[in-house]
CSV table of C-alpha atoms in Angstrom, one decimal:
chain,number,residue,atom,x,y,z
A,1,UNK,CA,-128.2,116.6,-2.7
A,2,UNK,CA,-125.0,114.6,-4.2
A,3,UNK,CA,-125.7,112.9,-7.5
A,4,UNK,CA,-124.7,108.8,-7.8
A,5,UNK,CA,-121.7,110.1,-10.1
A,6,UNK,CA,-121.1,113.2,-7.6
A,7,UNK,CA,-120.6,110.5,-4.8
A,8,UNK,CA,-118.7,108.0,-7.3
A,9,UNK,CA,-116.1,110.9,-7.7
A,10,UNK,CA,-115.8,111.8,-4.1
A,11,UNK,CA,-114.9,108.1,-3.5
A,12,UNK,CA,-112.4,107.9,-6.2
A,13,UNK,CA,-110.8,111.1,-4.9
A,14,UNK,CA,-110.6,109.6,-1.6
A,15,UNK,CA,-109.3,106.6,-3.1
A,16,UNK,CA,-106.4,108.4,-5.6
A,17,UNK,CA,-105.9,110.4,-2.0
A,18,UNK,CA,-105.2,107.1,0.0
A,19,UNK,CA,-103.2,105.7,-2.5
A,20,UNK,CA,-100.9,109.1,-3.3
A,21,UNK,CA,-100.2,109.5,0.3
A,22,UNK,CA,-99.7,105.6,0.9
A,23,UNK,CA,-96.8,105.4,-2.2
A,24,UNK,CA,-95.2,109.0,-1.3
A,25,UNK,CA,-94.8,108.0,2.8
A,26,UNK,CA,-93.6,104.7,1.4
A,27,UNK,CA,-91.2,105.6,-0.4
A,28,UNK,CA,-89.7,108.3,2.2
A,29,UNK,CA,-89.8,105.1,4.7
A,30,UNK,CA,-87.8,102.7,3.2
A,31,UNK,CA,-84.4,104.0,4.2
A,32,UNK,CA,-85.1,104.5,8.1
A,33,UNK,CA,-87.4,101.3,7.7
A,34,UNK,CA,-84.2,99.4,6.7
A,35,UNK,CA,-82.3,100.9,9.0
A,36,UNK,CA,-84.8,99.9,12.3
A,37,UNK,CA,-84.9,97.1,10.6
A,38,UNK,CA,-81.2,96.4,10.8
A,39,UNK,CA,-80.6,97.7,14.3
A,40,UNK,CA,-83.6,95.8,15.8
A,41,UNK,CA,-82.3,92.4,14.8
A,42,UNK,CA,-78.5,93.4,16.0
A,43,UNK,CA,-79.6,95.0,19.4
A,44,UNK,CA,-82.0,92.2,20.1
A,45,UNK,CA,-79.7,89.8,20.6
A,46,UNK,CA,-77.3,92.1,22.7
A,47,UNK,CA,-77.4,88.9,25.6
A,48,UNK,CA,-75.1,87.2,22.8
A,49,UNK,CA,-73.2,89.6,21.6
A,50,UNK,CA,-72.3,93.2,21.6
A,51,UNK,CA,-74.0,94.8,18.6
A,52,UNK,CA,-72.1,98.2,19.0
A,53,UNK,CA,-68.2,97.4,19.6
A,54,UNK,CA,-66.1,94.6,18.2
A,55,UNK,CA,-64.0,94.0,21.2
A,56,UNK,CA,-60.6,92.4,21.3
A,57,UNK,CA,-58.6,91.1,24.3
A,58,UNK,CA,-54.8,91.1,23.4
A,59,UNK,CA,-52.2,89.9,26.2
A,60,UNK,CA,-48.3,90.2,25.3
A,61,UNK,CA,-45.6,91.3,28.0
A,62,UNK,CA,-42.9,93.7,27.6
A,63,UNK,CA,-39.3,94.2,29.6
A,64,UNK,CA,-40.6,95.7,32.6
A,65,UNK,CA,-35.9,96.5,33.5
A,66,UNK,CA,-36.1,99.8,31.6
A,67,UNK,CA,-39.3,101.0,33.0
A,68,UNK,CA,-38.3,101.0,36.9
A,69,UNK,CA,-35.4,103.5,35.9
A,70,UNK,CA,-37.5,106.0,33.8
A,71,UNK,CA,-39.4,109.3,35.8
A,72,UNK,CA,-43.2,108.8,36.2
A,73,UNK,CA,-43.7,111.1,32.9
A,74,UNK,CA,-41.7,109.3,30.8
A,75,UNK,CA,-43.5,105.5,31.9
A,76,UNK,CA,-46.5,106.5,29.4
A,77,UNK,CA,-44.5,107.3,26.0
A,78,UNK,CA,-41.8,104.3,26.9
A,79,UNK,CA,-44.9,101.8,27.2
A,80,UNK,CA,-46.4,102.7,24.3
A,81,UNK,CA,-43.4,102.4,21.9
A,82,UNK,CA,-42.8,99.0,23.4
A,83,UNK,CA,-46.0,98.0,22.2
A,84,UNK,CA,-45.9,99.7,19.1
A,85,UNK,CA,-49.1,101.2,20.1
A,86,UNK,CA,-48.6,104.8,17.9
A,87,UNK,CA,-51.5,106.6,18.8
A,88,UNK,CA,-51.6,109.2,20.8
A,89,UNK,CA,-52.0,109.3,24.6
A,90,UNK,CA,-55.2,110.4,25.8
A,91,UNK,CA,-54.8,109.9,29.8
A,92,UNK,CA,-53.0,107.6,32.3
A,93,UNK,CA,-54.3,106.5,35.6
A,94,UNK,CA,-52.8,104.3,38.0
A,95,UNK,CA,-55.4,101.5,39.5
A,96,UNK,CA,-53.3,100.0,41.6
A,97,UNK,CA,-49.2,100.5,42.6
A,98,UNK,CA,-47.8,98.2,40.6
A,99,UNK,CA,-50.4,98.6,37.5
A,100,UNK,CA,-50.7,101.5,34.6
A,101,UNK,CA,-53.8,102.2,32.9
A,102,UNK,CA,-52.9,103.9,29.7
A,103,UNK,CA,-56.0,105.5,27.3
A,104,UNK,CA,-55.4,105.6,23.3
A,105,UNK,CA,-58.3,106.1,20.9
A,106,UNK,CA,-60.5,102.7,21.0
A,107,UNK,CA,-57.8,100.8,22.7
A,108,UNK,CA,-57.1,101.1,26.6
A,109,UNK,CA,-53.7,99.2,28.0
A,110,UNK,CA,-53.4,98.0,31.3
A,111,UNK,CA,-49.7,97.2,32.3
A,112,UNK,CA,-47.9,95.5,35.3
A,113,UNK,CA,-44.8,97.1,35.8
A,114,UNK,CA,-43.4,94.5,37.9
A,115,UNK,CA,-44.2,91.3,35.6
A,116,UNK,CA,-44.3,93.0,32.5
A,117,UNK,CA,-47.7,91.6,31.4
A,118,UNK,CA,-49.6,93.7,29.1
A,119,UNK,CA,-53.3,93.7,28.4
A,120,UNK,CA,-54.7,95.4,25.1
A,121,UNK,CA,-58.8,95.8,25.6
A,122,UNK,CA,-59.3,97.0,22.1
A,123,UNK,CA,-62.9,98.6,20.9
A,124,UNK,CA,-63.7,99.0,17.2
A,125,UNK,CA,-67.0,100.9,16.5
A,126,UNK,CA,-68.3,98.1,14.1
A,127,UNK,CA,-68.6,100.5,11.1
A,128,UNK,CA,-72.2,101.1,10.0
A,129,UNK,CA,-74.0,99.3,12.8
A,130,UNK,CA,-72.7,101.2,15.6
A,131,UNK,CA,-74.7,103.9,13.8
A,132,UNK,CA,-77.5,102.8,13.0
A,133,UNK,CA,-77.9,101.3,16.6
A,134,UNK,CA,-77.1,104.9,17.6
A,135,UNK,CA,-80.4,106.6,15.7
A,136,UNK,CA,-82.2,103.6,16.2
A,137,UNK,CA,-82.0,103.6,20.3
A,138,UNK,CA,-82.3,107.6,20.2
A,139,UNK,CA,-78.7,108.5,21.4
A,140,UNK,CA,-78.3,110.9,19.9
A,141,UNK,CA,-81.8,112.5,21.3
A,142,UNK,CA,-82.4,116.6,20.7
A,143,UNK,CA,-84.1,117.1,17.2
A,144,UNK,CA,-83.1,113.2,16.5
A,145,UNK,CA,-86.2,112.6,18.9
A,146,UNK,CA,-88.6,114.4,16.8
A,147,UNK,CA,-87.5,112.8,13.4
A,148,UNK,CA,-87.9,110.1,14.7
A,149,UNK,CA,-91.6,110.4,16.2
A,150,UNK,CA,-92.6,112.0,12.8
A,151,UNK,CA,-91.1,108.7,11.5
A,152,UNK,CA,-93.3,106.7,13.8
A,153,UNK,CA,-96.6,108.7,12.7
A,154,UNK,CA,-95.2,108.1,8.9
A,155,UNK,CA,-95.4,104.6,10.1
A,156,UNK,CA,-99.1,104.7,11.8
A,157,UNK,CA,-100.5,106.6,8.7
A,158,UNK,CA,-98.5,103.9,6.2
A,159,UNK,CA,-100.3,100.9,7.9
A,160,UNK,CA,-103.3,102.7,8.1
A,161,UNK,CA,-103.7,104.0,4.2
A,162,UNK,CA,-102.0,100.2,3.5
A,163,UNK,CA,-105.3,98.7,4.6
A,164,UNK,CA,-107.3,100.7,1.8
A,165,UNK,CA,-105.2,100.5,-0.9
A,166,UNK,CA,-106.9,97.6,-2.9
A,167,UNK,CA,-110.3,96.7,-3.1
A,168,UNK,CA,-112.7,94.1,-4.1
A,169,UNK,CA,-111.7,90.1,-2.5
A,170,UNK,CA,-108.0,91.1,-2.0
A,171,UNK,CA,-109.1,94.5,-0.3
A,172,UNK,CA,-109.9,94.8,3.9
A,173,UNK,CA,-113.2,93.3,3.5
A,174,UNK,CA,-111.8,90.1,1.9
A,175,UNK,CA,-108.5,88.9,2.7
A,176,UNK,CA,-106.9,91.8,4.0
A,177,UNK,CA,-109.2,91.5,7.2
A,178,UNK,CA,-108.0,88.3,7.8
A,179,UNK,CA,-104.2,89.3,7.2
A,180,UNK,CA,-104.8,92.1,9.1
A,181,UNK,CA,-106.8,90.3,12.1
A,182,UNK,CA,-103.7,87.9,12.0
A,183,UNK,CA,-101.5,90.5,12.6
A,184,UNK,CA,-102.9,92.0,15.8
A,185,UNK,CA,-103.8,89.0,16.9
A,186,UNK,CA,-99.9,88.1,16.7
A,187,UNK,CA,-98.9,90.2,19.7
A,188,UNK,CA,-101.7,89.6,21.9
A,189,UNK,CA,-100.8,86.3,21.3
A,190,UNK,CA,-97.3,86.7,22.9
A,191,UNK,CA,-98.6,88.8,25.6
A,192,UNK,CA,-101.0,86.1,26.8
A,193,UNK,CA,-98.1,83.3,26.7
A,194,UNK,CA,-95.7,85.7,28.6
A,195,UNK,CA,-97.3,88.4,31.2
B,1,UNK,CA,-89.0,117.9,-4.8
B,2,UNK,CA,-85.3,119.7,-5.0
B,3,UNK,CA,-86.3,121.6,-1.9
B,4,UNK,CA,-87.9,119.2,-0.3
B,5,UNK,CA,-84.7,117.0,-0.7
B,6,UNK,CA,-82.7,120.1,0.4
B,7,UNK,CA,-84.5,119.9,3.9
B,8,UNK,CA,-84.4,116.7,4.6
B,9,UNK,CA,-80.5,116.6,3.9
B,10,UNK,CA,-80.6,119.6,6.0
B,11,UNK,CA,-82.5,118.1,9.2
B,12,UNK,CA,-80.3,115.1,8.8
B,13,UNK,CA,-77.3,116.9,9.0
B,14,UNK,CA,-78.4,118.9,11.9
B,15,UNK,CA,-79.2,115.8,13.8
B,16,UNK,CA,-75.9,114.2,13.2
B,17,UNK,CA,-73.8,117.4,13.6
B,18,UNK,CA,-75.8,118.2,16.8
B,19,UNK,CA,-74.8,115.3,18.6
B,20,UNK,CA,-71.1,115.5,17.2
B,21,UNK,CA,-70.4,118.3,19.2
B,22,UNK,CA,-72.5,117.4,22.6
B,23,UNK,CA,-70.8,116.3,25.2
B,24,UNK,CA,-73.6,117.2,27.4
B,25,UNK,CA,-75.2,113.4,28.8
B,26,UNK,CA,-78.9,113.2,30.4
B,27,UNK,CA,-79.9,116.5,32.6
B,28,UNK,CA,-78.0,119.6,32.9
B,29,UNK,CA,-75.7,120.1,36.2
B,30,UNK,CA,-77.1,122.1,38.6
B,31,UNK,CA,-75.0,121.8,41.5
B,32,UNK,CA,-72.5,124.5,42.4
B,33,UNK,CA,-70.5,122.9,44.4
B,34,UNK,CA,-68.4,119.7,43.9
B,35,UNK,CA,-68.1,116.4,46.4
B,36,UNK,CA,-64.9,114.6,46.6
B,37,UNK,CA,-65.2,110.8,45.6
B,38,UNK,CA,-62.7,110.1,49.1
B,39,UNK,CA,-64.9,112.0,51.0
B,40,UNK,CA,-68.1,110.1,49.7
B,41,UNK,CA,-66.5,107.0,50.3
B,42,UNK,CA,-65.3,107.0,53.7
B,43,UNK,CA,-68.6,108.5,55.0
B,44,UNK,CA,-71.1,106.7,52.8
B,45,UNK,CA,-73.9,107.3,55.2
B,46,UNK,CA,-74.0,110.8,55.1
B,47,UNK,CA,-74.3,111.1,51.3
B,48,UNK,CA,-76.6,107.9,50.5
B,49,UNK,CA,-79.8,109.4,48.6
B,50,UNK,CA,-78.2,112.7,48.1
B,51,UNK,CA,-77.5,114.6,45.1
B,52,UNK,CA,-73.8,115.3,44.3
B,53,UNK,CA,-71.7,116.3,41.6
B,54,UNK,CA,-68.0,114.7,41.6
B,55,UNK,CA,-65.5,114.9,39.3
B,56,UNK,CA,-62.7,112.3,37.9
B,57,UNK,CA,-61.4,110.5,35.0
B,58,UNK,CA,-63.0,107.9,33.0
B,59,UNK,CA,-61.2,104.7,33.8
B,60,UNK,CA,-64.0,102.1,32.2
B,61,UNK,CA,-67.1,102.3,30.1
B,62,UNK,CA,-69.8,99.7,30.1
B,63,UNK,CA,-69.1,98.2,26.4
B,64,UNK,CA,-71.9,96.6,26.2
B,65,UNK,CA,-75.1,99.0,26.8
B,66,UNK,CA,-72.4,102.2,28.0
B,67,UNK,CA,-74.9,102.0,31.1
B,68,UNK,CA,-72.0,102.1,34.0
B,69,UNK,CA,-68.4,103.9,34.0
B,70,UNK,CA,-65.9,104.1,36.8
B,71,UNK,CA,-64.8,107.6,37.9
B,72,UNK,CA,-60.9,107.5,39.0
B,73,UNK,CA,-61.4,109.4,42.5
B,74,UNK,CA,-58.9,112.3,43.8
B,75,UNK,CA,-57.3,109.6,45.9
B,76,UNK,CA,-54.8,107.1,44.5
B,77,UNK,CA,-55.6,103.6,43.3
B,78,UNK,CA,-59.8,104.7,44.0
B,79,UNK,CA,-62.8,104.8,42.3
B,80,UNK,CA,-66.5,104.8,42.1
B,81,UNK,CA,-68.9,103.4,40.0
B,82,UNK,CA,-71.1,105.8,37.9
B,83,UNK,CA,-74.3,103.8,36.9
B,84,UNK,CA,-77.5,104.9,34.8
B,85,UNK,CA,-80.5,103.5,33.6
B,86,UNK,CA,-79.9,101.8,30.2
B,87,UNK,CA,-80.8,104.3,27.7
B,88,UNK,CA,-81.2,107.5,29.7
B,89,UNK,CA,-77.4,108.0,29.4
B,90,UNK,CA,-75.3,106.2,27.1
B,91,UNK,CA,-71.7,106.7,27.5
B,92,UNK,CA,-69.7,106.5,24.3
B,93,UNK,CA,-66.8,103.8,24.7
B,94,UNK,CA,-64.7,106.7,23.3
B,95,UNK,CA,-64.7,108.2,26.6
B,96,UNK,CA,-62.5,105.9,28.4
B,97,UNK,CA,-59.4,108.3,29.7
B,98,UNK,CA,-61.6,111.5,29.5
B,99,UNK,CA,-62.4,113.5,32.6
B,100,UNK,CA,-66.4,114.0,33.5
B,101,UNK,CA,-68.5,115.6,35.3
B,102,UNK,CA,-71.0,114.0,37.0
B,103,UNK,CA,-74.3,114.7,38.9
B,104,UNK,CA,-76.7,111.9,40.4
B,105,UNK,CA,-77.7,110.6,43.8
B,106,UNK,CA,-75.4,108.4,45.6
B,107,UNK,CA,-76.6,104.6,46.6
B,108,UNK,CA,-75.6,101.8,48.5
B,109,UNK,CA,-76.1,98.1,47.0
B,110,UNK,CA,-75.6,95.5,49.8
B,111,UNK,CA,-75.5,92.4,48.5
B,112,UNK,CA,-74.7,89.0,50.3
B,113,UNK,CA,-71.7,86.8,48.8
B,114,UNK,CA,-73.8,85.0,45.9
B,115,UNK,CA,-75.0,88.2,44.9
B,116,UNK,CA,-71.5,90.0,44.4
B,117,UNK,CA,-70.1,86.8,42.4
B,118,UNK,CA,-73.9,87.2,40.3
B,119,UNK,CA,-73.3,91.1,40.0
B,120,UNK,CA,-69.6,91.2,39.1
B,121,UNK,CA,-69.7,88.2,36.8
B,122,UNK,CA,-72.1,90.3,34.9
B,123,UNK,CA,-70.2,93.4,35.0
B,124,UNK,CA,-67.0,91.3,33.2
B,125,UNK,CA,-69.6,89.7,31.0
B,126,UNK,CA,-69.7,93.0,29.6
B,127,UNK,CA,-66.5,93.7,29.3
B,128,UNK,CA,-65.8,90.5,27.4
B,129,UNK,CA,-63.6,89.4,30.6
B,130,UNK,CA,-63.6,86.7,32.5
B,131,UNK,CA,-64.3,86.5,36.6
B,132,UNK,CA,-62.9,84.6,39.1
B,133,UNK,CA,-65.3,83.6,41.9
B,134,UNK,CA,-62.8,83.1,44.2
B,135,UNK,CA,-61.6,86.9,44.7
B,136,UNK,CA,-65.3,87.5,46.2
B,137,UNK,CA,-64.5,86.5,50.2
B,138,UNK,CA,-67.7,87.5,51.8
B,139,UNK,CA,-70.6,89.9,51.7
B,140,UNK,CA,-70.3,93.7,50.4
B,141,UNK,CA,-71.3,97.3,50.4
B,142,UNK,CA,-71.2,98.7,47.1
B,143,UNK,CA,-71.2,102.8,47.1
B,144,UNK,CA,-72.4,103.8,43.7
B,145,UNK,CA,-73.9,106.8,41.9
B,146,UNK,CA,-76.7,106.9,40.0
B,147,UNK,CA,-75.9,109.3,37.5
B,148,UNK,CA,-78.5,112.0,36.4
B,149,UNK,CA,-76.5,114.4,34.2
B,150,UNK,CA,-73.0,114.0,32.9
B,151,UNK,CA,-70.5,116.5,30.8
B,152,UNK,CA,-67.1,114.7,29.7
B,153,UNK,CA,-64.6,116.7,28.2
B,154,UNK,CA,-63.4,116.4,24.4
């Protein structure tokens, strides 16, 4: 049989226990916390913008003369250095008889070679975003996938020591339960307004 | 706490470098043999809700969610439409003018006149482009493939 002070100890344990593995997980959080975070305001708005690419629409023309002359091989390079586009050719297609399709890194160029006209559809990764957007919608899947669901139990175990941390009128049984009842009651909330 | 830093760096890494070098997308191919994109389109019938694997380049990426590319066919001035469900592929902008792979079962959208201006309004939404109505005359049968498993070459 477990003495008063015996008990007191094995609560205190419990306690240090909670709190230990609460800071620790914490701590090891924030960085993929901030980075969900980040990602889930940018890619919940994707109807509005696109939270991946900066995109840029550029329309000029060039002299189409010089092109009619040149052999089908030589269409690519000439088009290029009229536009002083100077990186390197990935691939050419040819969507239609009279229009080239020309692919450099993050830019693709669509000519007319009768008219001349020349459109630039430029896409920029926009730097640091485009990543996090990358982890946080699990492209990159293989062992990404199970970081990421050890992150999620990080998560379940961090709001579930969170709730015993304190004690006393701030703790779960004063107004943490009503924090905490606010909380869930937040989503069920939503789901009753919208399904 | 060194070596737990060690691993962590580690496991990051791994994850990162992993996905560097794939160029593997959703399932593995398991077909042997290849489908011409011609052939699929002037007999649409006999390959709607079959499994094919066709090859061809990359002549547009979805910018927006990377769900939808267009395959450049083995015919002149052709292509098809490669679509997935968003998320389950994502193609990388990066692969516009790269050739691909691509496995999935072929489908057939027909849509009355309102629903091609809805449909390809959306698809130049995407693309930041504007549509004009106007080049939509009348109803249309749209042969697509829903993409299960995609390699595209570096």
């Amino acid at each position: 049989m477990l003495s008063l002070k015996d008990k007191q100890n094995q609560k205190i344990k419990w306690r240090k226990w909670n709190k230990i593995i609460h800071r620790d997980l914490g701590y090891l959080c924030v960085g993929l916390t901030m980075l969900y975070a980040i990602s889930g305001i940018a890619v919940n708005h994707i109807a509005d913008w696109n939270p991946n690419y900066r995109l840029e629409r550029l329309t000029s023309s060039i002299d189409p003369e010089p092109l009619r002359t040149l052999p089908p091989q030589q269409l690519a390079p000439a088009i290029l250095a009229a536009i002083g586009e100077s990186r390197p050719l990935v691939d050419s297609f040819r969507p239609q008889p009279d229009k080239m399709q020309l692919f450099v890194k993050e830019n693709t160029i669509i000519v007319n070679l009768k008219t001349g006209a020349v459109v630039q559809e430029k896409s920029m990764p926009r730097k640091g975003l485009h990543q996090m957007n990358f982890l946080h919608l699990n492209h990159a899947k293989k062992l990404w996938t199970w970081f990421a669901d050890l992150y999620a139990l990080a998560l379940f175990c961090l709001a579930l020591t969170g709730m015993f941390v304190l004690r006393g009128k701030n703790g779960i049984t004063g107004r943490g339960a009503w924090l905490t009842g606010a909380g869930v009651f937040m989503p069920l909330f939503f789901l009753w307004l919208y399904v | 706490m060194k070596t737990f830093l060690v691993i962590v760096a580690t496991l990051i890494t791994l994850s990162f470098s992993s996905n560097a070098l794939a160029k593997d997308y959703g399932k593995p191919l398991r077909l042997t043999e290849q489908t011409k994109i011609s052939t699929i389109l002037d007999n649409p019938d006999t390959f709607i809700g079959k499994r094919v694997q066709v090859s061809g380049m990359i002549i547009e990426v979805c910018a927006t969610r990377g769900c939808w590319v267009y395959l450049s066919s083995d015919r002149p001035y052709e292509k098809i439409q490669i679509k997935v469900l968003d998320g389950e592929i994502v193609f990388p902008m990066s692969a516009s003018g790269r050739q691909a792979t691509v496995e999935g079962t072929v489908e057939q959208l027909a849509m009355s006149k309102e629903k091609v201006i809805e449909y390809k309004r959306h698809l130049a939404e995407e693309q930041g482009k504007s549509f004009d109505p106007s080049t939509v005359t009348g109803d249309e049968k749209i042969i697509r493939i829903h993409a299960l498993g995609a390699v595209i070459e570096g």
